[in-house]
Structure formats: C-alpha cells, structure tokens
Amino acid sequence: QGSSGIMVMPRADALRVAIKTYETDGINIGHRYYDFPYPEGFDISKFFNLKFVDDGEKVEIYLNNEKVSTITMSDPGTYDEELVFEEENYTYFKTAIIHDAEGNEMLKVENSRLNPESSQLAIGIRNKAVNIDNLAFTYEFEPTPTPDPTPTPSPTEEVKETEKPAATTALKSDDSGNSNLGIIIGIIAAGVVVCAAIIVLAVRATKKNQ
C-alpha cells in the first residue's frame, strides 16, 4: 500500500477512502479511513467508473461521474522520526480532511502522510478477481502567459526648423501606453501555473469474490 498517499478501496457495501498516517510505533505507518455507502441500486459486479481529480491541494473522488468525496490537504512539513530505510525526510501534508459530496467534514486526520512533491498511481489486488479497463491519465495546464516584448523606440531623427516638433507629443503618448502595458503585464505575470491531474478507472469485481 506504500508509505504515503490516499487509498480508495471498493468494498462489498461501501467505497472506502483511506489516508496514510504517521505513527510513532513500529514502522511509523498506519492509515485512517471513512466508508461511503454506495448509492441505491449500485452493483459492484458490474463495470463502474472511478475518477480522481488532483490539483495539488485537494483531491476529488467520483463514482460513475457522481462526486463522492473531496479531500483537502494542508500543513506541509516533516516528521522528526522517519523510516529507517529512507535517505532523507520527505515533506508531507500533515493535515487531511475527508469531506462528503456536499462538503461536510467526515474525518480529519492531523498526522497524515501525503507527499506533495511527487505522485504515483498504483493498483493493488489481494485475493480478489477484478477486471480493469480504460485507464486514462490526463494533465490540464494553465501556464502563465508570456507577455510580448515591449518594442524599443528608434532614435529620434533631427527635424528642420520649419517642421513641427511632433516627436515630443508622440513620445508622451508612447510612454503612457508603455506604463499601462506594464501594469497589465505585471498582473498576468503574477498568475500561478495550475496543474490538475485526472485519473479515470473502469472497474468490475466478480460476485463470487465479494
């Protein structure tokens, strides 16, 4: 099951959502969970769809395109004692809250082990017969736009005494435009890159192994 992460386990009568935890005994790993009952008429022996949407601070879990739970993660930090076989202390989200579809808090974990620096997808099966199909993994990016470079004004040409010094007015107009553009560029550059990972699974468990 790994030393950190979120587990989703389809059980006979409920969808279990579990959070890996830091414990002070043994190998420092445990987990806490909350069971969400299946909707009326749900049949685990038939194919069903699981979807996970992760934006780095919260994870949304969907069953057959209906939201089941949202997990919010916060309080990044390290634990003083770590696994003996780990070369360095990893950063974890120490607080995780499991919400239901309406946003109600169902379980708060204040010793969670959720690594914000890397992620892996794993599927584990023990003493069960299941069929897995149509596994899809998608990224959605909103990169910070790169502003167009401000053109460098060309040197002002000398004008004859009989010509009007129109260059002065033009330069004032250009300076005003560049000032406004600078404000717009500054706002755009302040945008944060958003990366959302979407994982979709289609799963079916056989009745004889429920």
PDB file of C-alpha atoms in Angstrom:
ATOM      1  CA  GLN A   1       0.000   0.000   0.000  1.00  0.00           C
ATOM      2  CA  GLY A   2       3.005   2.324   0.172  1.00  0.00           C
ATOM      3  CA  SER A   3       4.253   4.655   2.892  1.00  0.00           C
ATOM      4  CA  SER A   4       2.175   7.688   1.879  1.00  0.00           C
ATOM      5  CA  GLY A   5      -0.889   8.571  -0.127  1.00  0.00           C
ATOM      6  CA  ILE A   6      -4.652   8.220  -0.483  1.00  0.00           C
ATOM      7  CA  MET A   7      -6.280   4.829  -0.938  1.00  0.00           C
ATOM      8  CA  VAL A   8      -9.696   4.174  -2.467  1.00  0.00           C
ATOM      9  CA  MET A   9     -10.990   0.638  -1.911  1.00  0.00           C
ATOM     10  CA  PRO A  10     -14.278  -0.616  -3.407  1.00  0.00           C
ATOM     11  CA  ARG A  11     -15.683  -2.940  -0.758  1.00  0.00           C
ATOM     12  CA  ALA A  12     -18.806  -5.102  -0.776  1.00  0.00           C
ATOM     13  CA  ASP A  13     -21.080  -2.415   0.665  1.00  0.00           C
ATOM     14  CA  ALA A  14     -19.109   0.849   0.639  1.00  0.00           C
ATOM     15  CA  LEU A  15     -16.365   2.842  -1.056  1.00  0.00           C
ATOM     16  CA  ARG A  16     -13.561   3.194   1.471  1.00  0.00           C
ATOM     17  CA  VAL A  17     -11.396   6.331   1.358  1.00  0.00           C
ATOM     18  CA  ALA A  18      -8.235   5.990   3.454  1.00  0.00           C
ATOM     19  CA  ILE A  19      -5.382   8.346   4.358  1.00  0.00           C
ATOM     20  CA  LYS A  20      -1.881   7.138   5.176  1.00  0.00           C
ATOM     21  CA  THR A  21      -0.775   8.327   8.623  1.00  0.00           C
ATOM     22  CA  TYR A  22       2.422   8.818  10.590  1.00  0.00           C
ATOM     23  CA  GLU A  23       2.575   6.674  13.716  1.00  0.00           C
ATOM     24  CA  THR A  24       5.169   6.769  16.492  1.00  0.00           C
ATOM     25  CA  ASP A  25       5.483   2.996  16.816  1.00  0.00           C
ATOM     26  CA  GLY A  26       6.546   0.179  14.510  1.00  0.00           C
ATOM     27  CA  ILE A  27       7.467   1.368  11.037  1.00  0.00           C
ATOM     28  CA  ASN A  28       5.739   4.743  11.556  1.00  0.00           C
ATOM     29  CA  ILE A  29       2.959   3.951   9.062  1.00  0.00           C
ATOM     30  CA  GLY A  30      -0.757   3.499   9.574  1.00  0.00           C
ATOM     31  CA  HIS A  31      -3.982   4.689   7.996  1.00  0.00           C
ATOM     32  CA  ARG A  32      -7.411   6.056   8.855  1.00  0.00           C
ATOM     33  CA  TYR A  33     -10.479   5.729   6.688  1.00  0.00           C
ATOM     34  CA  TYR A  34     -14.096   6.620   6.111  1.00  0.00           C
ATOM     35  CA  ASP A  35     -16.620   4.371   4.333  1.00  0.00           C
ATOM     36  CA  PHE A  36     -19.076   5.993   1.918  1.00  0.00           C
ATOM     37  CA  PRO A  37     -22.150   3.792   1.300  1.00  0.00           C
ATOM     38  CA  TYR A  38     -22.891   3.022  -2.336  1.00  0.00           C
ATOM     39  CA  PRO A  39     -25.906   4.716  -3.933  1.00  0.00           C
ATOM     40  CA  GLU A  40     -29.094   2.686  -4.109  1.00  0.00           C
ATOM     41  CA  GLY A  41     -29.033   0.130  -6.913  1.00  0.00           C
ATOM     42  CA  PHE A  42     -25.231   0.073  -7.244  1.00  0.00           C
ATOM     43  CA  ASP A  43     -23.888  -3.345  -8.298  1.00  0.00           C
ATOM     44  CA  ILE A  44     -20.185  -3.938  -7.699  1.00  0.00           C
ATOM     45  CA  SER A  45     -20.234  -6.957 -10.032  1.00  0.00           C
ATOM     46  CA  LYS A  46     -20.834  -4.637 -12.997  1.00  0.00           C
ATOM     47  CA  PHE A  47     -18.366  -2.200 -14.507  1.00  0.00           C
ATOM     48  CA  PHE A  48     -18.255   1.133 -12.714  1.00  0.00           C
ATOM     49  CA  ASN A  49     -16.205   4.275 -13.223  1.00  0.00           C
ATOM     50  CA  LEU A  50     -13.806   5.825 -10.713  1.00  0.00           C
ATOM     51  CA  LYS A  51     -12.347   9.270 -11.332  1.00  0.00           C
ATOM     52  CA  PHE A  52      -9.808  11.235  -9.286  1.00  0.00           C
ATOM     53  CA  VAL A  53      -9.083  14.932  -9.852  1.00  0.00           C
ATOM     54  CA  ASP A  54      -5.969  16.247  -8.085  1.00  0.00           C
ATOM     55  CA  ASP A  55      -4.938  19.920  -8.195  1.00  0.00           C
ATOM     56  CA  GLY A  56      -2.151  19.634  -5.632  1.00  0.00           C
ATOM     57  CA  GLU A  57      -4.190  20.922  -2.675  1.00  0.00           C
ATOM     58  CA  LYS A  58      -7.363  18.865  -2.910  1.00  0.00           C
ATOM     59  CA  VAL A  59      -8.441  15.569  -4.446  1.00  0.00           C
ATOM     60  CA  GLU A  60     -11.968  14.946  -5.717  1.00  0.00           C
ATOM     61  CA  ILE A  61     -13.260  11.373  -5.977  1.00  0.00           C
ATOM     62  CA  TYR A  62     -16.088  10.420  -8.343  1.00  0.00           C
ATOM     63  CA  LEU A  63     -18.039   7.176  -8.674  1.00  0.00           C
ATOM     64  CA  ASN A  64     -19.853   6.831 -12.016  1.00  0.00           C
ATOM     65  CA  ASN A  65     -19.301  10.582 -12.567  1.00  0.00           C
ATOM     66  CA  GLU A  66     -21.033  11.482  -9.286  1.00  0.00           C
ATOM     67  CA  LYS A  67     -18.855  13.154  -6.666  1.00  0.00           C
ATOM     68  CA  VAL A  68     -18.395  11.005  -3.584  1.00  0.00           C
ATOM     69  CA  SER A  69     -15.750  12.876  -1.630  1.00  0.00           C
ATOM     70  CA  THR A  70     -13.277  15.748  -1.589  1.00  0.00           C
ATOM     71  CA  ILE A  71     -10.032  15.531   0.368  1.00  0.00           C
ATOM     72  CA  THR A  72      -8.351  18.813   1.296  1.00  0.00           C
ATOM     73  CA  MET A  73      -4.657  18.816   2.221  1.00  0.00           C
ATOM     74  CA  SER A  74      -2.686  21.401   4.206  1.00  0.00           C
ATOM     75  CA  ASP A  75       0.086  21.997   6.765  1.00  0.00           C
ATOM     76  CA  PRO A  76       3.145  20.790   4.803  1.00  0.00           C
ATOM     77  CA  GLY A  77       6.107  19.742   6.931  1.00  0.00           C
ATOM     78  CA  THR A  78       8.343  16.879   8.012  1.00  0.00           C
ATOM     79  CA  TYR A  79       8.247  14.320  10.817  1.00  0.00           C
ATOM     80  CA  ASP A  80      11.148  14.089  13.282  1.00  0.00           C
ATOM     81  CA  GLU A  81      11.398  10.310  13.084  1.00  0.00           C
ATOM     82  CA  GLU A  82      11.282   8.711   9.666  1.00  0.00           C
ATOM     83  CA  LEU A  83      11.514   5.257   8.192  1.00  0.00           C
ATOM     84  CA  VAL A  84      14.964   3.801   8.701  1.00  0.00           C
ATOM     85  CA  PHE A  85      15.347   2.933   5.011  1.00  0.00           C
ATOM     86  CA  GLU A  86      14.543   6.442   3.747  1.00  0.00           C
ATOM     87  CA  GLU A  87      17.622   8.515   2.968  1.00  0.00           C
ATOM     88  CA  GLU A  88      16.012  11.869   3.759  1.00  0.00           C
ATOM     89  CA  ASN A  89      12.987  13.333   5.448  1.00  0.00           C
ATOM     90  CA  TYR A  90      10.233  13.902   2.934  1.00  0.00           C
ATOM     91  CA  THR A  91       7.750  16.731   3.127  1.00  0.00           C
ATOM     92  CA  TYR A  92       4.170  15.677   3.793  1.00  0.00           C
ATOM     93  CA  PHE A  93       0.811  17.343   4.037  1.00  0.00           C
ATOM     94  CA  LYS A  94       0.259  16.701   7.749  1.00  0.00           C
ATOM     95  CA  THR A  95      -3.441  17.584   7.769  1.00  0.00           C
ATOM     96  CA  ALA A  96      -6.046  15.976   5.535  1.00  0.00           C
ATOM     97  CA  ILE A  97      -9.815  16.316   5.790  1.00  0.00           C
ATOM     98  CA  ILE A  98     -12.223  13.897   4.115  1.00  0.00           C
ATOM     99  CA  HIS A  99     -15.450  15.625   3.038  1.00  0.00           C
ATOM    100  CA  ASP A 100     -18.612  14.151   1.596  1.00  0.00           C
ATOM    101  CA  ALA A 101     -20.110  15.255  -1.729  1.00  0.00           C
ATOM    102  CA  GLU A 102     -21.845  18.239  -0.057  1.00  0.00           C
ATOM    103  CA  GLY A 103     -18.629  19.426   1.594  1.00  0.00           C
ATOM    104  CA  ASN A 104     -19.410  18.227   5.127  1.00  0.00           C
ATOM    105  CA  GLU A 105     -16.377  17.193   7.173  1.00  0.00           C
ATOM    106  CA  MET A 106     -16.457  13.437   7.776  1.00  0.00           C
ATOM    107  CA  LEU A 107     -12.943  12.742   9.058  1.00  0.00           C
ATOM    108  CA  LYS A 108      -9.983  14.974   9.970  1.00  0.00           C
ATOM    109  CA  VAL A 109      -6.503  13.453  10.020  1.00  0.00           C
ATOM    110  CA  GLU A 110      -3.780  15.559  11.653  1.00  0.00           C
ATOM    111  CA  ASN A 111      -0.908  13.094  11.223  1.00  0.00           C
ATOM    112  CA  SER A 112      -1.315  12.342   7.532  1.00  0.00           C
ATOM    113  CA  ARG A 113       1.460  11.231   5.193  1.00  0.00           C
ATOM    114  CA  LEU A 114       0.632  12.796   1.825  1.00  0.00           C
ATOM    115  CA  ASN A 115       3.689  13.701  -0.216  1.00  0.00           C
ATOM    116  CA  PRO A 116       3.149  16.949  -2.197  1.00  0.00           C
ATOM    117  CA  GLU A 117       6.456  16.668  -4.068  1.00  0.00           C
ATOM    118  CA  SER A 118       5.823  13.552  -6.142  1.00  0.00           C
ATOM    119  CA  SER A 119       2.971  11.246  -7.062  1.00  0.00           C
ATOM    120  CA  GLN A 120       2.440   7.734  -8.367  1.00  0.00           C
ATOM    121  CA  LEU A 121      -0.591   5.718  -9.377  1.00  0.00           C
ATOM    122  CA  ALA A 122      -0.753   2.156  -8.082  1.00  0.00           C
ATOM    123  CA  ILE A 123      -3.415  -0.546  -8.340  1.00  0.00           C
ATOM    124  CA  GLY A 124      -3.318  -3.355  -5.802  1.00  0.00           C
ATOM    125  CA  ILE A 125      -5.458  -6.501  -5.624  1.00  0.00           C
ATOM    126  CA  ARG A 126      -5.396  -9.158  -2.915  1.00  0.00           C
ATOM    127  CA  ASN A 127      -7.356 -12.417  -3.132  1.00  0.00           C
ATOM    128  CA  LYS A 128      -9.927 -10.889  -5.496  1.00  0.00           C
ATOM    129  CA  ALA A 129     -10.857 -11.242  -9.147  1.00  0.00           C
ATOM    130  CA  VAL A 130     -11.443  -7.902 -10.867  1.00  0.00           C
ATOM    131  CA  ASN A 131     -11.431  -6.515 -14.388  1.00  0.00           C
ATOM    132  CA  ILE A 132      -9.846  -3.119 -15.074  1.00  0.00           C
ATOM    133  CA  ASP A 133     -10.343  -1.332 -18.373  1.00  0.00           C
ATOM    134  CA  ASN A 134      -9.885   2.079 -19.987  1.00  0.00           C
ATOM    135  CA  LEU A 135      -7.292   3.550 -17.646  1.00  0.00           C
ATOM    136  CA  ALA A 136      -6.775   7.214 -18.578  1.00  0.00           C
ATOM    137  CA  PHE A 137      -4.380   9.776 -17.095  1.00  0.00           C
ATOM    138  CA  THR A 138      -4.744  13.418 -18.141  1.00  0.00           C
ATOM    139  CA  TYR A 139      -2.981  16.674 -17.298  1.00  0.00           C
ATOM    140  CA  GLU A 140      -4.558  20.094 -17.660  1.00  0.00           C
ATOM    141  CA  PHE A 141      -2.239  23.106 -17.602  1.00  0.00           C
ATOM    142  CA  GLU A 142      -2.912  26.817 -17.310  1.00  0.00           C
ATOM    143  CA  PRO A 143       0.571  28.252 -17.888  1.00  0.00           C
ATOM    144  CA  THR A 144       1.376  31.858 -17.076  1.00  0.00           C
ATOM    145  CA  PRO A 145       1.202  33.769 -20.391  1.00  0.00           C
ATOM    146  CA  THR A 146       4.487  35.211 -21.659  1.00  0.00           C
ATOM    147  CA  PRO A 147       3.984  38.916 -22.378  1.00  0.00           C
ATOM    148  CA  ASP A 148       5.020  40.309 -25.740  1.00  0.00           C
ATOM    149  CA  PRO A 149       8.309  42.229 -25.535  1.00  0.00           C
ATOM    150  CA  THR A 150       7.969  45.998 -25.409  1.00  0.00           C
ATOM    151  CA  PRO A 151       9.416  47.441 -28.644  1.00  0.00           C
ATOM    152  CA  THR A 152      12.475  49.664 -28.269  1.00  0.00           C
ATOM    153  CA  PRO A 153      11.786  53.139 -29.717  1.00  0.00           C
ATOM    154  CA  SER A 154      14.064  54.133 -32.589  1.00  0.00           C
ATOM    155  CA  PRO A 155      16.314  57.191 -32.172  1.00  0.00           C
ATOM    156  CA  THR A 156      14.523  60.465 -32.871  1.00  0.00           C
ATOM    157  CA  GLU A 157      15.562  61.970 -36.173  1.00  0.00           C
ATOM    158  CA  GLU A 158      16.642  65.614 -36.332  1.00  0.00           C
ATOM    159  CA  VAL A 159      13.957  67.927 -37.622  1.00  0.00           C
ATOM    160  CA  LYS A 160      14.296  71.092 -39.609  1.00  0.00           C
ATOM    161  CA  GLU A 161      13.468  74.438 -38.021  1.00  0.00           C
ATOM    162  CA  THR A 162      10.448  74.801 -40.290  1.00  0.00           C
ATOM    163  CA  GLU A 163       8.975  71.421 -39.208  1.00  0.00           C
ATOM    164  CA  LYS A 164       6.722  71.000 -36.182  1.00  0.00           C
ATOM    165  CA  PRO A 165       8.333  69.161 -33.243  1.00  0.00           C
ATOM    166  CA  ALA A 166       5.670  66.434 -33.297  1.00  0.00           C
ATOM    167  CA  ALA A 167       8.064  63.882 -31.806  1.00  0.00           C
ATOM    168  CA  THR A 168       7.573  65.279 -28.314  1.00  0.00           C
ATOM    169  CA  THR A 169       3.849  64.579 -28.345  1.00  0.00           C
ATOM    170  CA  ALA A 170       4.375  61.120 -29.826  1.00  0.00           C
ATOM    171  CA  LEU A 171       6.866  60.170 -27.131  1.00  0.00           C
ATOM    172  CA  LYS A 172       4.461  61.216 -24.377  1.00  0.00           C
ATOM    173  CA  SER A 173       1.758  59.088 -25.917  1.00  0.00           C
ATOM    174  CA  ASP A 174       4.115  56.103 -26.184  1.00  0.00           C
ATOM    175  CA  ASP A 175       5.263  56.490 -22.574  1.00  0.00           C
ATOM    176  CA  SER A 176       1.694  56.480 -21.353  1.00  0.00           C
ATOM    177  CA  GLY A 177       0.930  53.357 -23.360  1.00  0.00           C
ATOM    178  CA  ASN A 178       4.007  51.546 -22.059  1.00  0.00           C
ATOM    179  CA  SER A 179       3.061  52.401 -18.480  1.00  0.00           C
ATOM    180  CA  ASN A 180      -0.405  50.869 -18.856  1.00  0.00           C
ATOM    181  CA  LEU A 181       1.039  47.854 -20.630  1.00  0.00           C
ATOM    182  CA  GLY A 182       3.483  47.371 -17.776  1.00  0.00           C
ATOM    183  CA  ILE A 183       0.610  47.134 -15.298  1.00  0.00           C
ATOM    184  CA  ILE A 184      -1.184  44.559 -17.449  1.00  0.00           C
ATOM    185  CA  ILE A 185       1.981  42.503 -17.871  1.00  0.00           C
ATOM    186  CA  GLY A 186       2.589  42.600 -14.137  1.00  0.00           C
ATOM    187  CA  ILE A 187      -0.884  41.254 -13.411  1.00  0.00           C
ATOM    188  CA  ILE A 188      -0.548  38.488 -15.982  1.00  0.00           C
ATOM    189  CA  ALA A 189       2.899  37.503 -14.740  1.00  0.00           C
ATOM    190  CA  ALA A 190       1.515  37.149 -11.229  1.00  0.00           C
ATOM    191  CA  GLY A 191      -0.698  34.263 -12.340  1.00  0.00           C
ATOM    192  CA  VAL A 192       0.048  30.844 -10.877  1.00  0.00           C
ATOM    193  CA  VAL A 193       0.615  27.796 -13.054  1.00  0.00           C
ATOM    194  CA  VAL A 194      -2.224  25.355 -12.364  1.00  0.00           C
ATOM    195  CA  CYS A 195      -1.797  21.635 -12.987  1.00  0.00           C
ATOM    196  CA  ALA A 196      -4.678  19.254 -12.467  1.00  0.00           C
ATOM    197  CA  ALA A 197      -4.302  15.519 -12.820  1.00  0.00           C
ATOM    198  CA  ILE A 198      -7.336  13.468 -13.750  1.00  0.00           C
ATOM    199  CA  ILE A 199      -7.313   9.693 -13.415  1.00  0.00           C
ATOM    200  CA  VAL A 200     -10.184   7.579 -14.657  1.00  0.00           C
ATOM    201  CA  LEU A 201     -10.646   3.871 -13.991  1.00  0.00           C
ATOM    202  CA  ALA A 202     -13.303   1.434 -15.078  1.00  0.00           C
ATOM    203  CA  VAL A 203     -13.504  -1.461 -12.642  1.00  0.00           C
ATOM    204  CA  ARG A 204     -15.616  -4.564 -12.193  1.00  0.00           C
ATOM    205  CA  ALA A 205     -15.466  -7.107  -9.378  1.00  0.00           C
ATOM    206  CA  THR A 206     -16.866 -10.596  -9.742  1.00  0.00           C
ATOM    207  CA  LYS A 207     -19.691 -11.587  -7.398  1.00  0.00           C
ATOM    208  CA  LYS A 208     -18.098 -14.797  -6.248  1.00  0.00           C
ATOM    209  CA  ASN A 209     -15.226 -12.905  -4.636  1.00  0.00           C
ATOM    210  CA  GLN A 210     -17.191 -10.240  -2.780  1.00  0.00           C
TER     211      GLN A 210
END
